[in-house]
PDB file of C-alpha atoms in Angstrom:
ATOM      1  CA  ALA D  15     -36.928 -44.648 -17.641  1.00 35.00           C
ATOM      2  CA  SER D  16     -34.137 -43.796 -20.056  1.00 38.00           C
ATOM      3  CA  PHE D  17     -30.433 -44.470 -19.548  1.00 40.00           C
ATOM      4  CA  ALA D  18     -27.285 -44.087 -21.616  1.00 44.00           C
ATOM      5  CA  THR D  19     -28.315 -46.966 -23.815  1.00 52.00           C
ATOM      6  CA  GLY D  20     -32.029 -46.192 -24.050  1.00 58.00           C
ATOM      7  CA  PRO D  21     -35.263 -47.478 -22.492  1.00 60.00           C
ATOM      8  CA  ARG D  22     -35.352 -50.375 -20.066  1.00 65.00           C
ATOM      9  CA  GLN D  23     -37.958 -52.236 -18.057  1.00 65.00           C
ATOM     10  CA  ASP D  24     -39.900 -50.099 -15.592  1.00 71.00           C
ATOM     11  CA  ASN D  25     -38.129 -51.141 -12.382  1.00 78.00           C
ATOM     12  CA  GLY D  26     -34.675 -51.029 -10.848  1.00 88.00           C
ATOM     13  CA  ILE D  27     -33.849 -54.672 -11.543  1.00 95.00           C
ATOM     14  CA  PHE D  28     -30.673 -55.251 -13.495  1.00 96.00           C
ATOM     15  CA  TYR D  29     -28.437 -58.193 -14.370  1.00 97.00           C
ATOM     16  CA  GLU D  30     -24.689 -58.468 -13.915  1.00 98.00           C
ATOM     17  CA  ILE D  31     -23.126 -60.591 -16.633  1.00 98.00           C
ATOM     18  CA  ARG D  32     -19.761 -62.021 -15.628  1.00 98.00           C
ATOM     19  CA  THR D  33     -17.452 -63.704 -18.123  1.00 98.00           C
ATOM     20  CA  TYR D  34     -14.300 -65.480 -16.975  1.00 98.00           C
ATOM     21  CA  ASP D  35     -11.493 -66.882 -19.087  1.00 98.00           C
ATOM     22  CA  ILE D  36     -10.073 -69.901 -17.276  1.00 98.00           C
ATOM     23  CA  LYS D  37      -6.522 -71.198 -17.622  1.00 98.00           C
ATOM     24  CA  PRO D  38      -6.759 -74.255 -19.904  1.00 97.00           C
ATOM     25  CA  SER D  39      -4.912 -76.469 -17.446  1.00 98.00           C
ATOM     26  CA  ARG D  40      -7.226 -75.405 -14.592  1.00 98.00           C
ATOM     27  CA  MET D  41     -10.681 -75.640 -16.200  1.00 98.00           C
ATOM     28  CA  LYS D  42     -11.552 -78.984 -14.620  1.00 97.00           C
ATOM     29  CA  GLU D  43     -10.390 -77.747 -11.217  1.00 98.00           C
ATOM     30  CA  PHE D  44     -12.404 -74.523 -11.548  1.00 98.00           C
ATOM     31  CA  LEU D  45     -15.624 -76.328 -12.430  1.00 98.00           C
ATOM     32  CA  GLU D  46     -15.124 -78.733  -9.529  1.00 98.00           C
ATOM     33  CA  LEU D  47     -14.822 -75.740  -7.184  1.00 98.00           C
ATOM     34  CA  VAL D  48     -18.018 -74.271  -8.629  1.00 98.00           C
ATOM     35  CA  ASN D  49     -19.923 -77.518  -8.164  1.00 97.00           C
ATOM     36  CA  ARG D  50     -18.650 -77.983  -4.622  1.00 97.00           C
ATOM     37  CA  TYR D  51     -18.877 -74.488  -3.163  1.00 97.00           C
ATOM     38  CA  PHE D  52     -21.038 -72.209  -5.299  1.00 96.00           C
ATOM     39  CA  HIS D  53     -24.010 -72.719  -2.979  1.00 97.00           C
ATOM     40  CA  ILE D  54     -22.193 -70.338  -0.614  1.00 98.00           C
ATOM     41  CA  ARG D  55     -22.348 -67.579  -3.233  1.00 98.00           C
ATOM     42  CA  VAL D  56     -25.940 -68.286  -4.234  1.00 98.00           C
ATOM     43  CA  ALA D  57     -27.037 -67.793  -0.618  1.00 98.00           C
ATOM     44  CA  HIS D  58     -26.236 -64.077  -1.015  1.00 98.00           C
ATOM     45  CA  SER D  59     -28.124 -63.231  -4.228  1.00 98.00           C
ATOM     46  CA  GLU D  60     -30.019 -64.776  -7.120  1.00 98.00           C
ATOM     47  CA  LEU D  61     -28.103 -66.675  -9.771  1.00 98.00           C
ATOM     48  CA  VAL D  62     -29.937 -66.705 -13.105  1.00 98.00           C
ATOM     49  CA  GLY D  63     -27.646 -69.047 -15.001  1.00 98.00           C
ATOM     50  CA  PHE D  64     -24.102 -70.407 -15.139  1.00 98.00           C
ATOM     51  CA  TRP D  65     -22.634 -71.958 -18.286  1.00 98.00           C
ATOM     52  CA  SER D  66     -19.366 -73.157 -19.754  1.00 98.00           C
ATOM     53  CA  ALA D  67     -18.577 -72.558 -23.431  1.00 98.00           C
ATOM     54  CA  GLU D  68     -18.686 -75.567 -25.731  1.00 97.00           C
ATOM     55  CA  LEU D  69     -18.354 -73.926 -29.161  1.00 98.00           C
ATOM     56  CA  GLY D  70     -17.345 -70.427 -30.255  1.00 97.00           C
ATOM     57  CA  ALA D  71     -14.982 -70.044 -27.290  1.00 97.00           C
ATOM     58  CA  MET D  72     -12.846 -72.316 -25.130  1.00 97.00           C
ATOM     59  CA  ASN D  73     -12.140 -72.393 -21.387  1.00 98.00           C
ATOM     60  CA  LYS D  74     -14.711 -69.669 -20.770  1.00 98.00           C
ATOM     61  CA  VAL D  75     -17.631 -69.468 -18.325  1.00 98.00           C
ATOM     62  CA  VAL D  76     -20.542 -67.043 -18.231  1.00 98.00           C
ATOM     63  CA  HIS D  77     -22.822 -66.375 -15.283  1.00 98.00           C
ATOM     64  CA  ILE D  78     -25.686 -63.932 -14.726  1.00 98.00           C
ATOM     65  CA  TRP D  79     -26.753 -62.411 -11.393  1.00 98.00           C
ATOM     66  CA  LYS D  80     -29.998 -60.571 -10.693  1.00 98.00           C
ATOM     67  CA  TYR D  81     -30.106 -57.486  -8.441  1.00 98.00           C
ATOM     68  CA  ASP D  82     -33.011 -55.328  -7.284  1.00 96.00           C
ATOM     69  CA  ASN D  83     -30.938 -52.141  -7.655  1.00 95.00           C
ATOM     70  CA  PHE D  84     -27.365 -50.899  -7.235  1.00 96.00           C
ATOM     71  CA  ALA D  85     -27.690 -50.608  -3.443  1.00 97.00           C
ATOM     72  CA  HIS D  86     -28.605 -54.287  -3.355  1.00 98.00           C
ATOM     73  CA  ARG D  87     -25.485 -55.200  -5.309  1.00 98.00           C
ATOM     74  CA  THR D  88     -23.296 -53.100  -3.003  1.00 98.00           C
ATOM     75  CA  ALA D  89     -24.739 -54.851   0.050  1.00 98.00           C
ATOM     76  CA  VAL D  90     -24.140 -58.280  -1.494  1.00 98.00           C
ATOM     77  CA  ARG D  91     -20.549 -57.460  -2.424  1.00 98.00           C
ATOM     78  CA  THR D  92     -19.901 -56.241   1.140  1.00 98.00           C
ATOM     79  CA  ALA D  93     -21.370 -59.417   2.603  1.00 98.00           C
ATOM     80  CA  LEU D  94     -19.254 -61.574   0.288  1.00 98.00           C
ATOM     81  CA  ALA D  95     -16.097 -59.760   1.338  1.00 97.00           C
ATOM     82  CA  ASN D  96     -16.908 -60.719   4.927  1.00 98.00           C
ATOM     83  CA  ASP D  97     -17.956 -64.303   4.220  1.00 98.00           C
ATOM     84  CA  LYS D  98     -15.001 -66.412   5.363  1.00 98.00           C
ATOM     85  CA  ASP D  99     -16.333 -69.602   3.807  1.00 97.00           C
ATOM     86  CA  TRP D 100     -16.709 -67.933   0.420  1.00 98.00           C
ATOM     87  CA  GLN D 101     -13.316 -66.279   0.590  1.00 97.00           C
ATOM     88  CA  GLY D 102     -11.446 -69.331   1.831  1.00 97.00           C
ATOM     89  CA  LYS D 103     -13.183 -72.313   0.264  1.00 97.00           C
ATOM     90  CA  PHE D 104     -13.964 -70.921  -3.179  1.00 97.00           C
ATOM     91  CA  LEU D 105     -12.542 -67.515  -4.032  1.00 97.00           C
ATOM     92  CA  SER D 106      -8.935 -68.007  -2.997  1.00 97.00           C
ATOM     93  CA  PRO D 107      -8.373 -71.274  -4.918  1.00 98.00           C
ATOM     94  CA  ALA D 108     -10.602 -70.149  -7.835  1.00 98.00           C
ATOM     95  CA  LEU D 109      -8.611 -66.987  -8.469  1.00 97.00           C
ATOM     96  CA  ALA D 110      -5.567 -69.128  -9.229  1.00 97.00           C
ATOM     97  CA  CYS D 111      -7.567 -70.712 -12.078  1.00 98.00           C
ATOM     98  CA  ILE D 112      -8.752 -67.482 -13.707  1.00 98.00           C
ATOM     99  CA  GLU D 113      -6.845 -65.683 -16.457  1.00 98.00           C
ATOM    100  CA  LYS D 114      -9.248 -62.798 -17.041  1.00 97.00           C
ATOM    101  CA  GLN D 115     -12.532 -61.436 -15.697  1.00 97.00           C
ATOM    102  CA  HIS D 116     -15.051 -59.173 -17.385  1.00 97.00           C
ATOM    103  CA  ASN D 117     -18.388 -57.875 -16.175  1.00 97.00           C
ATOM    104  CA  GLU D 118     -21.273 -55.904 -17.616  1.00 97.00           C
ATOM    105  CA  VAL D 119     -24.459 -54.446 -16.187  1.00 97.00           C
ATOM    106  CA  ALA D 120     -27.457 -55.019 -18.431  1.00 96.00           C
ATOM    107  CA  TYR D 121     -31.224 -54.627 -18.392  1.00 95.00           C
ATOM    108  CA  LEU D 122     -33.784 -56.829 -20.017  1.00 94.00           C
ATOM    109  CA  VAL D 123     -35.229 -54.899 -22.949  1.00 92.00           C
ATOM    110  CA  PRO D 124     -38.757 -53.597 -22.202  1.00 89.00           C
ATOM    111  CA  TRP D 125     -40.451 -56.043 -24.579  1.00 91.00           C
ATOM    112  CA  CYS D 126     -38.808 -59.186 -23.184  1.00 91.00           C
ATOM    113  CA  GLN D 127     -39.421 -61.203 -20.026  1.00 92.00           C
ATOM    114  CA  LEU D 128     -36.829 -63.689 -18.805  1.00 95.00           C
ATOM    115  CA  GLY D 129     -37.848 -67.098 -20.113  1.00 95.00           C
ATOM    116  CA  LYS D 130     -37.214 -70.684 -19.133  1.00 95.00           C
ATOM    117  CA  PRO D 131     -36.537 -73.707 -21.335  1.00 95.00           C
ATOM    118  CA  PRO D 132     -39.379 -76.201 -21.790  1.00 93.00           C
ATOM    119  CA  LYS D 133     -37.233 -78.916 -20.250  1.00 93.00           C
ATOM    120  CA  GLU D 134     -33.779 -79.525 -18.822  1.00 91.00           C
ATOM    121  CA  GLY D 135     -30.814 -80.867 -20.724  1.00 90.00           C
ATOM    122  CA  GLY D 136     -30.566 -78.511 -23.688  1.00 95.00           C
ATOM    123  CA  VAL D 137     -27.923 -76.101 -24.948  1.00 97.00           C
ATOM    124  CA  TYR D 138     -27.886 -72.315 -24.978  1.00 98.00           C
ATOM    125  CA  GLU D 139     -26.757 -70.059 -27.769  1.00 98.00           C
ATOM    126  CA  TRP D 140     -25.365 -66.732 -26.549  1.00 98.00           C
ATOM    127  CA  VAL D 141     -25.359 -64.197 -29.383  1.00 98.00           C
ATOM    128  CA  THR D 142     -23.739 -60.786 -28.918  1.00 98.00           C
ATOM    129  CA  PHE D 143     -24.672 -57.956 -31.272  1.00 97.00           C
ATOM    130  CA  GLN D 144     -22.625 -54.757 -31.366  1.00 96.00           C
ATOM    131  CA  MET D 145     -24.992 -52.170 -32.799  1.00 95.00           C
ATOM    132  CA  LYS D 146     -24.196 -48.782 -34.306  1.00 93.00           C
ATOM    133  CA  PRO D 147     -23.942 -45.900 -31.811  1.00 92.00           C
ATOM    134  CA  GLY D 148     -27.242 -44.158 -31.215  1.00 88.00           C
ATOM    135  CA  GLY D 149     -29.063 -46.644 -29.050  1.00 84.00           C
ATOM    136  CA  PRO D 150     -32.566 -48.053 -29.492  1.00 86.00           C
ATOM    137  CA  ALA D 151     -33.814 -44.744 -30.851  1.00 86.00           C
ATOM    138  CA  LEU D 152     -31.797 -45.613 -33.954  1.00 89.00           C
ATOM    139  CA  TRP D 153     -31.961 -49.401 -34.223  1.00 90.00           C
ATOM    140  CA  GLY D 154     -34.378 -50.647 -31.550  1.00 90.00           C
ATOM    141  CA  GLU D 155     -37.468 -51.109 -33.721  1.00 92.00           C
ATOM    142  CA  ALA D 156     -35.642 -53.039 -36.449  1.00 93.00           C
ATOM    143  CA  PHE D 157     -33.803 -55.200 -33.914  1.00 94.00           C
ATOM    144  CA  ARG D 158     -37.013 -56.071 -32.084  1.00 93.00           C
ATOM    145  CA  ALA D 159     -38.672 -57.028 -35.357  1.00 94.00           C
ATOM    146  CA  ALA D 160     -35.809 -59.373 -36.234  1.00 94.00           C
ATOM    147  CA  ILE D 161     -35.895 -61.093 -32.833  1.00 94.00           C
ATOM    148  CA  SER D 162     -39.701 -61.322 -32.855  1.00 93.00           C
ATOM    149  CA  THR D 163     -39.635 -62.961 -36.269  1.00 94.00           C
ATOM    150  CA  HIS D 164     -37.224 -65.618 -35.021  1.00 92.00           C
ATOM    151  CA  ILE D 165     -39.505 -66.229 -32.023  1.00 91.00           C
ATOM    152  CA  ASN D 166     -42.631 -66.513 -34.149  1.00 90.00           C
ATOM    153  CA  THR D 167     -41.125 -69.086 -36.490  1.00 91.00           C
ATOM    154  CA  GLY D 168     -40.579 -71.486 -33.586  1.00 89.00           C
ATOM    155  CA  TYR D 169     -37.151 -72.587 -34.768  1.00 89.00           C
ATOM    156  CA  THR D 170     -35.621 -71.756 -31.377  1.00 93.00           C
ATOM    157  CA  LYS D 171     -36.716 -70.709 -27.874  1.00 96.00           C
ATOM    158  CA  LEU D 172     -35.913 -67.217 -26.561  1.00 96.00           C
ATOM    159  CA  ILE D 173     -34.592 -66.986 -22.987  1.00 97.00           C
ATOM    160  CA  GLY D 174     -33.712 -63.296 -22.764  1.00 97.00           C
ATOM    161  CA  VAL D 175     -32.542 -60.127 -24.488  1.00 96.00           C
ATOM    162  CA  PHE D 176     -30.089 -58.049 -22.421  1.00 96.00           C
ATOM    163  CA  HIS D 177     -29.019 -54.489 -23.271  1.00 95.00           C
ATOM    164  CA  THR D 178     -25.817 -53.149 -21.685  1.00 94.00           C
ATOM    165  CA  GLU D 179     -25.787 -50.185 -19.324  1.00 93.00           C
ATOM    166  CA  TYR D 180     -22.185 -50.575 -18.151  1.00 95.00           C
ATOM    167  CA  GLY D 181     -19.564 -52.130 -20.392  1.00 95.00           C
ATOM    168  CA  LEU D 182     -19.414 -51.732 -24.145  1.00 93.00           C
ATOM    169  CA  LEU D 183     -22.491 -49.641 -24.960  1.00 91.00           C
ATOM    170  CA  ASN D 184     -24.905 -50.431 -27.780  1.00 93.00           C
ATOM    171  CA  THR D 185     -24.303 -54.111 -27.061  1.00 95.00           C
ATOM    172  CA  VAL D 186     -27.192 -56.577 -26.980  1.00 96.00           C
ATOM    173  CA  HIS D 187     -26.885 -60.150 -25.728  1.00 97.00           C
ATOM    174  CA  VAL D 188     -29.586 -62.551 -26.927  1.00 97.00           C
ATOM    175  CA  VAL D 189     -29.854 -65.949 -25.269  1.00 98.00           C
ATOM    176  CA  TRP D 190     -31.611 -68.796 -27.076  1.00 97.00           C
ATOM    177  CA  TRP D 191     -32.332 -72.384 -26.026  1.00 97.00           C
ATOM    178  CA  ASN D 192     -32.324 -75.493 -28.198  1.00 96.00           C
ATOM    179  CA  GLU D 193     -32.773 -79.132 -27.328  1.00 96.00           C
ATOM    180  CA  ASN D 194     -29.311 -79.955 -28.663  1.00 96.00           C
ATOM    181  CA  ALA D 195     -26.687 -78.658 -31.082  1.00 96.00           C
ATOM    182  CA  ASP D 196     -28.183 -80.543 -34.038  1.00 96.00           C
ATOM    183  CA  ASP D 197     -31.615 -79.054 -33.303  1.00 95.00           C
ATOM    184  CA  ARG D 198     -30.043 -75.621 -33.344  1.00 94.00           C
ATOM    185  CA  ALA D 199     -28.311 -76.342 -36.672  1.00 95.00           C
ATOM    186  CA  SER D 200     -31.561 -77.540 -38.228  1.00 95.00           C
ATOM    187  CA  GLY D 201     -33.438 -74.452 -37.044  1.00 93.00           C
ATOM    188  CA  ARG D 202     -30.678 -72.226 -38.340  1.00 91.00           C
ATOM    189  CA  HIS D 203     -30.912 -73.726 -41.829  1.00 92.00           C
ATOM    190  CA  LYS D 204     -34.702 -73.350 -41.842  1.00 93.00           C
ATOM    191  CA  ALA D 205     -34.406 -69.699 -40.759  1.00 91.00           C
ATOM    192  CA  HIS D 206     -31.985 -68.956 -43.591  1.00 89.00           C
ATOM    193  CA  GLU D 207     -34.585 -70.228 -46.053  1.00 92.00           C
ATOM    194  CA  ASP D 208     -37.554 -68.475 -44.416  1.00 91.00           C
ATOM    195  CA  ALA D 209     -38.548 -65.295 -46.279  1.00 94.00           C
ATOM    196  CA  ARG D 210     -39.965 -63.748 -43.078  1.00 92.00           C
ATOM    197  CA  VAL D 211     -36.649 -64.105 -41.253  1.00 91.00           C
ATOM    198  CA  VAL D 212     -34.586 -62.997 -44.234  1.00 92.00           C
ATOM    199  CA  ALA D 213     -36.633 -59.784 -44.628  1.00 92.00           C
ATOM    200  CA  ALA D 214     -36.469 -58.888 -40.929  1.00 91.00           C
ATOM    201  CA  VAL D 215     -32.742 -59.572 -40.660  1.00 92.00           C
ATOM    202  CA  ARG D 216     -32.019 -57.585 -43.819  1.00 91.00           C
ATOM    203  CA  GLU D 217     -33.634 -54.544 -42.186  1.00 91.00           C
ATOM    204  CA  SER D 218     -31.885 -54.853 -38.812  1.00 93.00           C
ATOM    205  CA  VAL D 219     -28.427 -55.672 -40.186  1.00 93.00           C
ATOM    206  CA  ARG D 220     -28.165 -52.107 -41.504  1.00 93.00           C
ATOM    207  CA  PHE D 221     -27.521 -51.048 -37.899  1.00 94.00           C
ATOM    208  CA  LEU D 222     -25.121 -53.869 -37.023  1.00 95.00           C
ATOM    209  CA  GLU D 223     -21.393 -53.407 -36.462  1.00 95.00           C
ATOM    210  CA  THR D 224     -20.362 -56.936 -35.433  1.00 97.00           C
ATOM    211  CA  GLN D 225     -21.843 -60.101 -33.978  1.00 96.00           C
ATOM    212  CA  GLN D 226     -20.500 -63.271 -32.414  1.00 97.00           C
ATOM    213  CA  ASN D 227     -21.894 -66.290 -30.661  1.00 98.00           C
ATOM    214  CA  MET D 228     -21.100 -69.139 -28.307  1.00 98.00           C
ATOM    215  CA  LEU D 229     -22.808 -72.445 -27.639  1.00 98.00           C
ATOM    216  CA  LEU D 230     -23.063 -72.842 -23.874  1.00 98.00           C
ATOM    217  CA  VAL D 231     -23.714 -75.817 -21.624  1.00 97.00           C
ATOM    218  CA  PRO D 232     -25.169 -75.240 -18.129  1.00 97.00           C
ATOM    219  CA  VAL D 233     -23.143 -76.384 -15.131  1.00 97.00           C
ATOM    220  CA  PRO D 234     -24.940 -78.476 -12.473  1.00 95.00           C
ATOM    221  CA  CYS D 235     -25.594 -75.499 -10.146  1.00 95.00           C
ATOM    222  CA  SER D 236     -27.207 -73.372 -12.884  1.00 97.00           C
ATOM    223  CA  PRO D 237     -30.906 -72.577 -12.320  1.00 97.00           C
ATOM    224  CA  LEU D 238     -31.292 -72.478 -16.116  1.00 96.00           C
ATOM    225  CA  LYS D 239     -30.418 -76.037 -17.159  1.00 92.00           C
TER     226      LYS D 239
END
């Protein structure tokens, strides 16, 4: 199938990426609410991961939800609106902690399956690439080659590559896992000195507008830990 941003996996499954900026004075309170009551939300649909930013951003959380299709999401949102426990115990007090909310709909790219870390207790690097307009027909092959080269070197573990369908188009989010922040730093230095990585990145960067990253730490309720 082909959408506004190009090819996607051959099913209706998509992922809603939600990013919340939390008031600095309320971050601890917000995370306590998540840990205490988020099981109510998870009963309605599948949570892929939930993280708080450690580096690259402050007082920010990111969570990913999986849906079978858009009708599924609509049904879940309707059920949540009618769930008194969710509305009263979590949503009402949580909204007072939130400064800003942002959501995107994204698909896994066709050549990527959602991965899992080899063990719990690591850190996640969330890298956002804003590519030149034109979609994967323009930059997809070079981007895939760059990501594949990073995978093949073994310096880091790929979790997923998400391509936006709603939100800022031509955006790709790549999620990596490392055992800890020092392990990530070491792998980064090795990649910069690896001729295979340098060549692949040099080709893909021709199509890049901007990029940014965050180091994320999973909260206790996150399935990806």
